[in-house]
PDB file of C-alpha atoms in Angstrom:
ATOM      1  CA  MET A   1      16.726  14.272 -58.363  1.00  0.00           C
ATOM      2  CA  ILE A   2      20.476  13.940 -58.939  1.00  0.00           C
ATOM      3  CA  LEU A   3      22.474  17.113 -59.486  1.00  0.00           C
ATOM      4  CA  GLY A   4      26.236  16.921 -59.951  1.00  0.00           C
ATOM      5  CA  GLY A   5      26.317  13.404 -58.483  1.00  0.00           C
ATOM      6  CA  VAL A   6      24.493  14.531 -55.312  1.00  0.00           C
ATOM      7  CA  ILE A   7      20.999  13.282 -54.467  1.00  0.00           C
ATOM      8  CA  ILE A   8      18.740  16.269 -53.805  1.00  0.00           C
ATOM      9  CA  ASN A   9      15.218  16.128 -52.456  1.00  0.00           C
ATOM     10  CA  LYS A  10      13.650  19.297 -53.820  1.00  0.00           C
ATOM     11  CA  ASN A  11      10.985  19.411 -51.092  1.00  0.00           C
ATOM     12  CA  LYS A  12      13.308  18.983 -48.092  1.00  0.00           C
ATOM     13  CA  ILE A  13      13.142  21.740 -45.474  1.00  0.00           C
ATOM     14  CA  GLU A  14      14.724  22.472 -42.081  1.00  0.00           C
ATOM     15  CA  LEU A  15      13.328  25.070 -39.673  1.00  0.00           C
ATOM     16  CA  ILE A  16      13.998  26.433 -36.220  1.00  0.00           C
ATOM     17  CA  GLY A  17      11.294  28.400 -34.459  1.00  0.00           C
ATOM     18  CA  LYS A  18       8.774  28.768 -31.648  1.00  0.00           C
ATOM     19  CA  ILE A  19       5.424  26.968 -31.530  1.00  0.00           C
ATOM     20  CA  THR A  20       2.675  29.610 -31.422  1.00  0.00           C
ATOM     21  CA  SER A  21      -0.568  27.642 -31.672  1.00  0.00           C
ATOM     22  CA  LEU A  22      -2.003  24.129 -31.859  1.00  0.00           C
ATOM     23  CA  SER A  23      -5.132  22.968 -33.643  1.00  0.00           C
ATOM     24  CA  TYR A  24      -7.512  20.358 -32.294  1.00  0.00           C
ATOM     25  CA  GLU A  25      -7.110  16.790 -33.444  1.00  0.00           C
ATOM     26  CA  ARG A  26      -9.280  16.074 -36.484  1.00  0.00           C
ATOM     27  CA  GLN A  27     -10.011  13.093 -38.698  1.00  0.00           C
ATOM     28  CA  ASP A  28      -9.398  12.900 -42.418  1.00  0.00           C
ATOM     29  CA  ILE A  29     -11.809  11.234 -44.848  1.00  0.00           C
ATOM     30  CA  ASN A  30     -10.141   7.872 -44.102  1.00  0.00           C
ATOM     31  CA  GLY A  31     -10.746   8.215 -40.347  1.00  0.00           C
ATOM     32  CA  LYS A  32      -7.085   8.896 -39.489  1.00  0.00           C
ATOM     33  CA  LYS A  33      -6.281  11.546 -36.879  1.00  0.00           C
ATOM     34  CA  PHE A  34      -4.201  14.601 -37.712  1.00  0.00           C
ATOM     35  CA  MET A  35      -3.519  18.076 -36.357  1.00  0.00           C
ATOM     36  CA  PHE A  36      -1.617  21.220 -37.272  1.00  0.00           C
ATOM     37  CA  PHE A  37       0.557  23.586 -35.295  1.00  0.00           C
ATOM     38  CA  ASP A  38       2.070  26.929 -36.218  1.00  0.00           C
ATOM     39  CA  LEU A  39       5.738  27.817 -35.980  1.00  0.00           C
ATOM     40  CA  VAL A  40       7.119  31.361 -36.031  1.00  0.00           C
ATOM     41  CA  GLN A  41      10.596  32.611 -36.873  1.00  0.00           C
ATOM     42  CA  ASN A  42      11.412  36.142 -35.712  1.00  0.00           C
ATOM     43  CA  ASP A  43      14.333  37.869 -37.391  1.00  0.00           C
ATOM     44  CA  LYS A  44      15.698  41.118 -35.974  1.00  0.00           C
ATOM     45  CA  LEU A  45      16.134  43.770 -38.642  1.00  0.00           C
ATOM     46  CA  GLN A  46      18.730  46.570 -38.755  1.00  0.00           C
ATOM     47  CA  ASP A  47      16.247  49.138 -37.412  1.00  0.00           C
ATOM     48  CA  ASN A  48      15.668  46.916 -34.316  1.00  0.00           C
ATOM     49  CA  SER A  49      12.222  45.858 -35.554  1.00  0.00           C
ATOM     50  CA  TYR A  50      11.309  42.234 -36.205  1.00  0.00           C
ATOM     51  CA  SER A  51      10.198  40.341 -39.266  1.00  0.00           C
ATOM     52  CA  SER A  52       8.076  37.279 -38.488  1.00  0.00           C
ATOM     53  CA  LYS A  53       7.558  34.282 -40.750  1.00  0.00           C
ATOM     54  CA  TYR A  54       4.875  31.684 -39.946  1.00  0.00           C
ATOM     55  CA  TYR A  55       4.816  28.040 -41.009  1.00  0.00           C
ATOM     56  CA  LYS A  56       2.090  25.422 -40.690  1.00  0.00           C
ATOM     57  CA  ILE A  57       3.206  21.947 -39.573  1.00  0.00           C
ATOM     58  CA  LYS A  58       0.988  18.865 -40.037  1.00  0.00           C
ATOM     59  CA  LEU A  59       1.196  15.897 -37.692  1.00  0.00           C
ATOM     60  CA  THR A  60      -0.249  12.463 -38.424  1.00  0.00           C
ATOM     61  CA  GLU A  61      -1.616  10.258 -35.651  1.00  0.00           C
ATOM     62  CA  GLU A  62       1.756   8.510 -35.300  1.00  0.00           C
ATOM     63  CA  LEU A  63       3.637  11.828 -35.038  1.00  0.00           C
ATOM     64  CA  ILE A  64       1.107  13.252 -32.553  1.00  0.00           C
ATOM     65  CA  SER A  65       1.861  10.314 -30.262  1.00  0.00           C
ATOM     66  CA  LYS A  66       5.629  10.363 -30.860  1.00  0.00           C
ATOM     67  CA  TYR A  67       6.067  14.105 -30.192  1.00  0.00           C
ATOM     68  CA  LYS A  68       3.289  14.730 -27.622  1.00  0.00           C
ATOM     69  CA  ASP A  69       5.815  15.872 -24.984  1.00  0.00           C
ATOM     70  CA  ILE A  70       7.464  18.368 -27.356  1.00  0.00           C
ATOM     71  CA  ILE A  71       4.503  19.909 -29.188  1.00  0.00           C
ATOM     72  CA  LYS A  72       3.478  22.617 -26.724  1.00  0.00           C
ATOM     73  CA  VAL A  73       2.880  26.338 -27.239  1.00  0.00           C
ATOM     74  CA  SER A  74       6.043  28.419 -26.584  1.00  0.00           C
ATOM     75  CA  ASN A  75       8.451  25.504 -27.064  1.00  0.00           C
ATOM     76  CA  ASN A  76      11.388  26.155 -29.381  1.00  0.00           C
ATOM     77  CA  VAL A  77      11.913  23.336 -31.865  1.00  0.00           C
ATOM     78  CA  TYR A  78      14.043  22.220 -34.792  1.00  0.00           C
ATOM     79  CA  ILE A  79      12.069  20.551 -37.570  1.00  0.00           C
ATOM     80  CA  LYS A  80      13.397  18.532 -40.462  1.00  0.00           C
ATOM     81  CA  GLY A  81      10.793  17.523 -43.015  1.00  0.00           C
ATOM     82  CA  TYR A  82       9.224  18.041 -46.400  1.00  0.00           C
ATOM     83  CA  LEU A  83       7.136  20.772 -47.970  1.00  0.00           C
ATOM     84  CA  ASN A  84       3.654  19.621 -48.976  1.00  0.00           C
ATOM     85  CA  SER A  85       0.412  21.208 -50.138  1.00  0.00           C
ATOM     86  CA  TYR A  86      -3.270  20.568 -50.642  1.00  0.00           C
ATOM     87  CA  LEU A  87      -5.957  22.298 -52.668  1.00  0.00           C
ATOM     88  CA  LYS A  88      -8.933  23.811 -50.824  1.00  0.00           C
ATOM     89  CA  ASP A  89     -11.437  26.223 -52.371  1.00  0.00           C
ATOM     90  CA  ASN A  90      -9.237  26.447 -55.488  1.00  0.00           C
ATOM     91  CA  LYS A  91      -6.336  27.697 -53.361  1.00  0.00           C
ATOM     92  CA  ASN A  92      -3.031  25.929 -52.628  1.00  0.00           C
ATOM     93  CA  ASN A  93      -2.369  25.563 -48.899  1.00  0.00           C
ATOM     94  CA  TYR A  94       1.217  24.773 -47.974  1.00  0.00           C
ATOM     95  CA  TYR A  95       2.400  22.917 -44.883  1.00  0.00           C
ATOM     96  CA  ILE A  96       5.436  21.040 -43.647  1.00  0.00           C
ATOM     97  CA  TYR A  97       5.309  17.308 -42.987  1.00  0.00           C
ATOM     98  CA  PRO A  98       7.987  16.652 -40.314  1.00  0.00           C
ATOM     99  CA  LYS A  99      10.277  13.631 -40.275  1.00  0.00           C
ATOM    100  CA  GLU A 100      12.091  14.776 -37.115  1.00  0.00           C
ATOM    101  CA  ILE A 101      11.265  17.267 -34.353  1.00  0.00           C
ATOM    102  CA  VAL A 102      13.818  18.172 -31.672  1.00  0.00           C
ATOM    103  CA  LEU A 103      13.165  20.280 -28.571  1.00  0.00           C
ATOM    104  CA  LEU A 104      15.444  23.316 -28.200  1.00  0.00           C
ATOM    105  CA  ASP A 105      16.176  25.503 -25.164  1.00  0.00           C
ATOM    106  CA  SER A 106      15.498  29.252 -24.954  1.00  0.00           C
ATOM    107  CA  GLN A 107      18.751  29.946 -26.839  1.00  0.00           C
ATOM    108  CA  TYR A 108      17.688  27.581 -29.646  1.00  0.00           C
ATOM    109  CA  GLN A 109      20.248  24.937 -28.676  1.00  0.00           C
ATOM    110  CA  VAL A 110      19.500  21.198 -28.540  1.00  0.00           C
ATOM    111  CA  ILE A 111      18.517  20.138 -25.047  1.00  0.00           C
ATOM    112  CA  ASN A 112      20.657  17.217 -23.872  1.00  0.00           C
ATOM    113  CA  SER A 113      18.615  14.070 -23.993  1.00  0.00           C
ATOM    114  CA  GLU A 114      19.217  10.563 -22.713  1.00  0.00           C
ATOM    115  CA  SER A 115      17.659   9.045 -25.806  1.00  0.00           C
ATOM    116  CA  PRO A 116      19.459   9.164 -29.142  1.00  0.00           C
ATOM    117  CA  ARG A 117      18.109  11.079 -32.139  1.00  0.00           C
ATOM    118  CA  ILE A 118      17.655   8.547 -34.927  1.00  0.00           C
ATOM    119  CA  GLY A 119      16.837   9.644 -38.454  1.00  0.00           C
ATOM    120  CA  TYR A 120      17.709   9.022 -42.093  1.00  0.00           C
ATOM    121  CA  ASP A 121      19.799  11.036 -44.525  1.00  0.00           C
ATOM    122  CA  SER A 122      18.437  11.916 -47.968  1.00  0.00           C
ATOM    123  CA  ASP A 123      20.151   8.840 -49.452  1.00  0.00           C
ATOM    124  CA  GLY A 124      18.574   6.482 -46.888  1.00  0.00           C
ATOM    125  CA  VAL A 125      21.607   6.052 -44.590  1.00  0.00           C
ATOM    126  CA  MET A 126      20.651   5.951 -40.901  1.00  0.00           C
ATOM    127  CA  LEU A 127      21.726   8.904 -38.749  1.00  0.00           C
ATOM    128  CA  TRP A 128      22.563   8.445 -35.046  1.00  0.00           C
ATOM    129  CA  ASN A 129      22.567  11.828 -33.275  1.00  0.00           C
ATOM    130  CA  GLY A 130      23.208  13.437 -36.650  1.00  0.00           C
ATOM    131  CA  LYS A 131      26.144  11.157 -37.548  1.00  0.00           C
ATOM    132  CA  ARG A 132      25.903   8.826 -40.544  1.00  0.00           C
ATOM    133  CA  CYS A 133      26.034   5.107 -39.685  1.00  0.00           C
ATOM    134  CA  VAL A 134      28.392   3.669 -42.277  1.00  0.00           C
ATOM    135  CA  ASP A 135      31.042   0.967 -42.170  1.00  0.00           C
ATOM    136  CA  GLU A 136      34.568   2.260 -41.804  1.00  0.00           C
ATOM    137  CA  PRO A 137      37.506  -0.110 -42.350  1.00  0.00           C
ATOM    138  CA  LEU A 138      39.792  -0.696 -39.372  1.00  0.00           C
ATOM    139  CA  ASN A 139      43.200   0.925 -39.411  1.00  0.00           C
ATOM    140  CA  ASP A 140      46.316  -1.263 -38.859  1.00  0.00           C
ATOM    141  CA  LYS A 141      46.405  -0.618 -35.099  1.00  0.00           C
ATOM    142  CA  GLU A 142      42.700  -1.470 -34.646  1.00  0.00           C
ATOM    143  CA  LEU A 143      43.069  -4.579 -36.830  1.00  0.00           C
ATOM    144  CA  LYS A 144      46.046  -5.838 -34.789  1.00  0.00           C
ATOM    145  CA  GLU A 145      44.152  -5.197 -31.519  1.00  0.00           C
ATOM    146  CA  MET A 146      41.136  -7.142 -32.838  1.00  0.00           C
ATOM    147  CA  GLU A 147      43.350 -10.044 -33.949  1.00  0.00           C
ATOM    148  CA  ASN A 148      44.971 -10.165 -30.486  1.00  0.00           C
ATOM    149  CA  LEU A 149      41.577 -10.224 -28.778  1.00  0.00           C
ATOM    150  CA  LEU A 150      40.329 -13.032 -31.029  1.00  0.00           C
ATOM    151  CA  SER A 151      43.560 -15.089 -31.002  1.00  0.00           C
ATOM    152  CA  GLU A 152      42.575 -17.132 -27.928  1.00  0.00           C
ATOM    153  CA  PHE A 153      39.428 -18.318 -29.736  1.00  0.00           C
ATOM    154  CA  GLN A 154      41.191 -19.382 -32.902  1.00  0.00           C
ATOM    155  CA  GLY A 155      42.265 -22.997 -33.314  1.00  0.00           C
TER     156      GLY A 155
END
């Protein structure tokens, strides 16, 4: 969907929360493995009580393998994905299909990692640690430096 010249994915969702439970691995009707886990967000209210919101996250076989070290009860995570649903017993069941899961510390901050976080923006541009990978033209100083470096190889 394009709104005001901006590409918008109406099902895109981002969450931060704590993993509260994991399901067992199951197989769908095509024989592919999947599992669910629950995520909770606790918001402190003005009267010092808490409001909790729960979300169901579905992992495919590939995602189970990719995030096996992160998906553990009590871990804080950031999830970027898409809202999905299925019909069971004439009732819509909603879940989130993740595209990216990042482990967070107890203060909900990204834990420093040796490996880069690679993902894709809504318009398909690759993201490297959250930064868009796009060509940027060299400024005059950079261009001159590049020409100097390459001058010894030019005939």
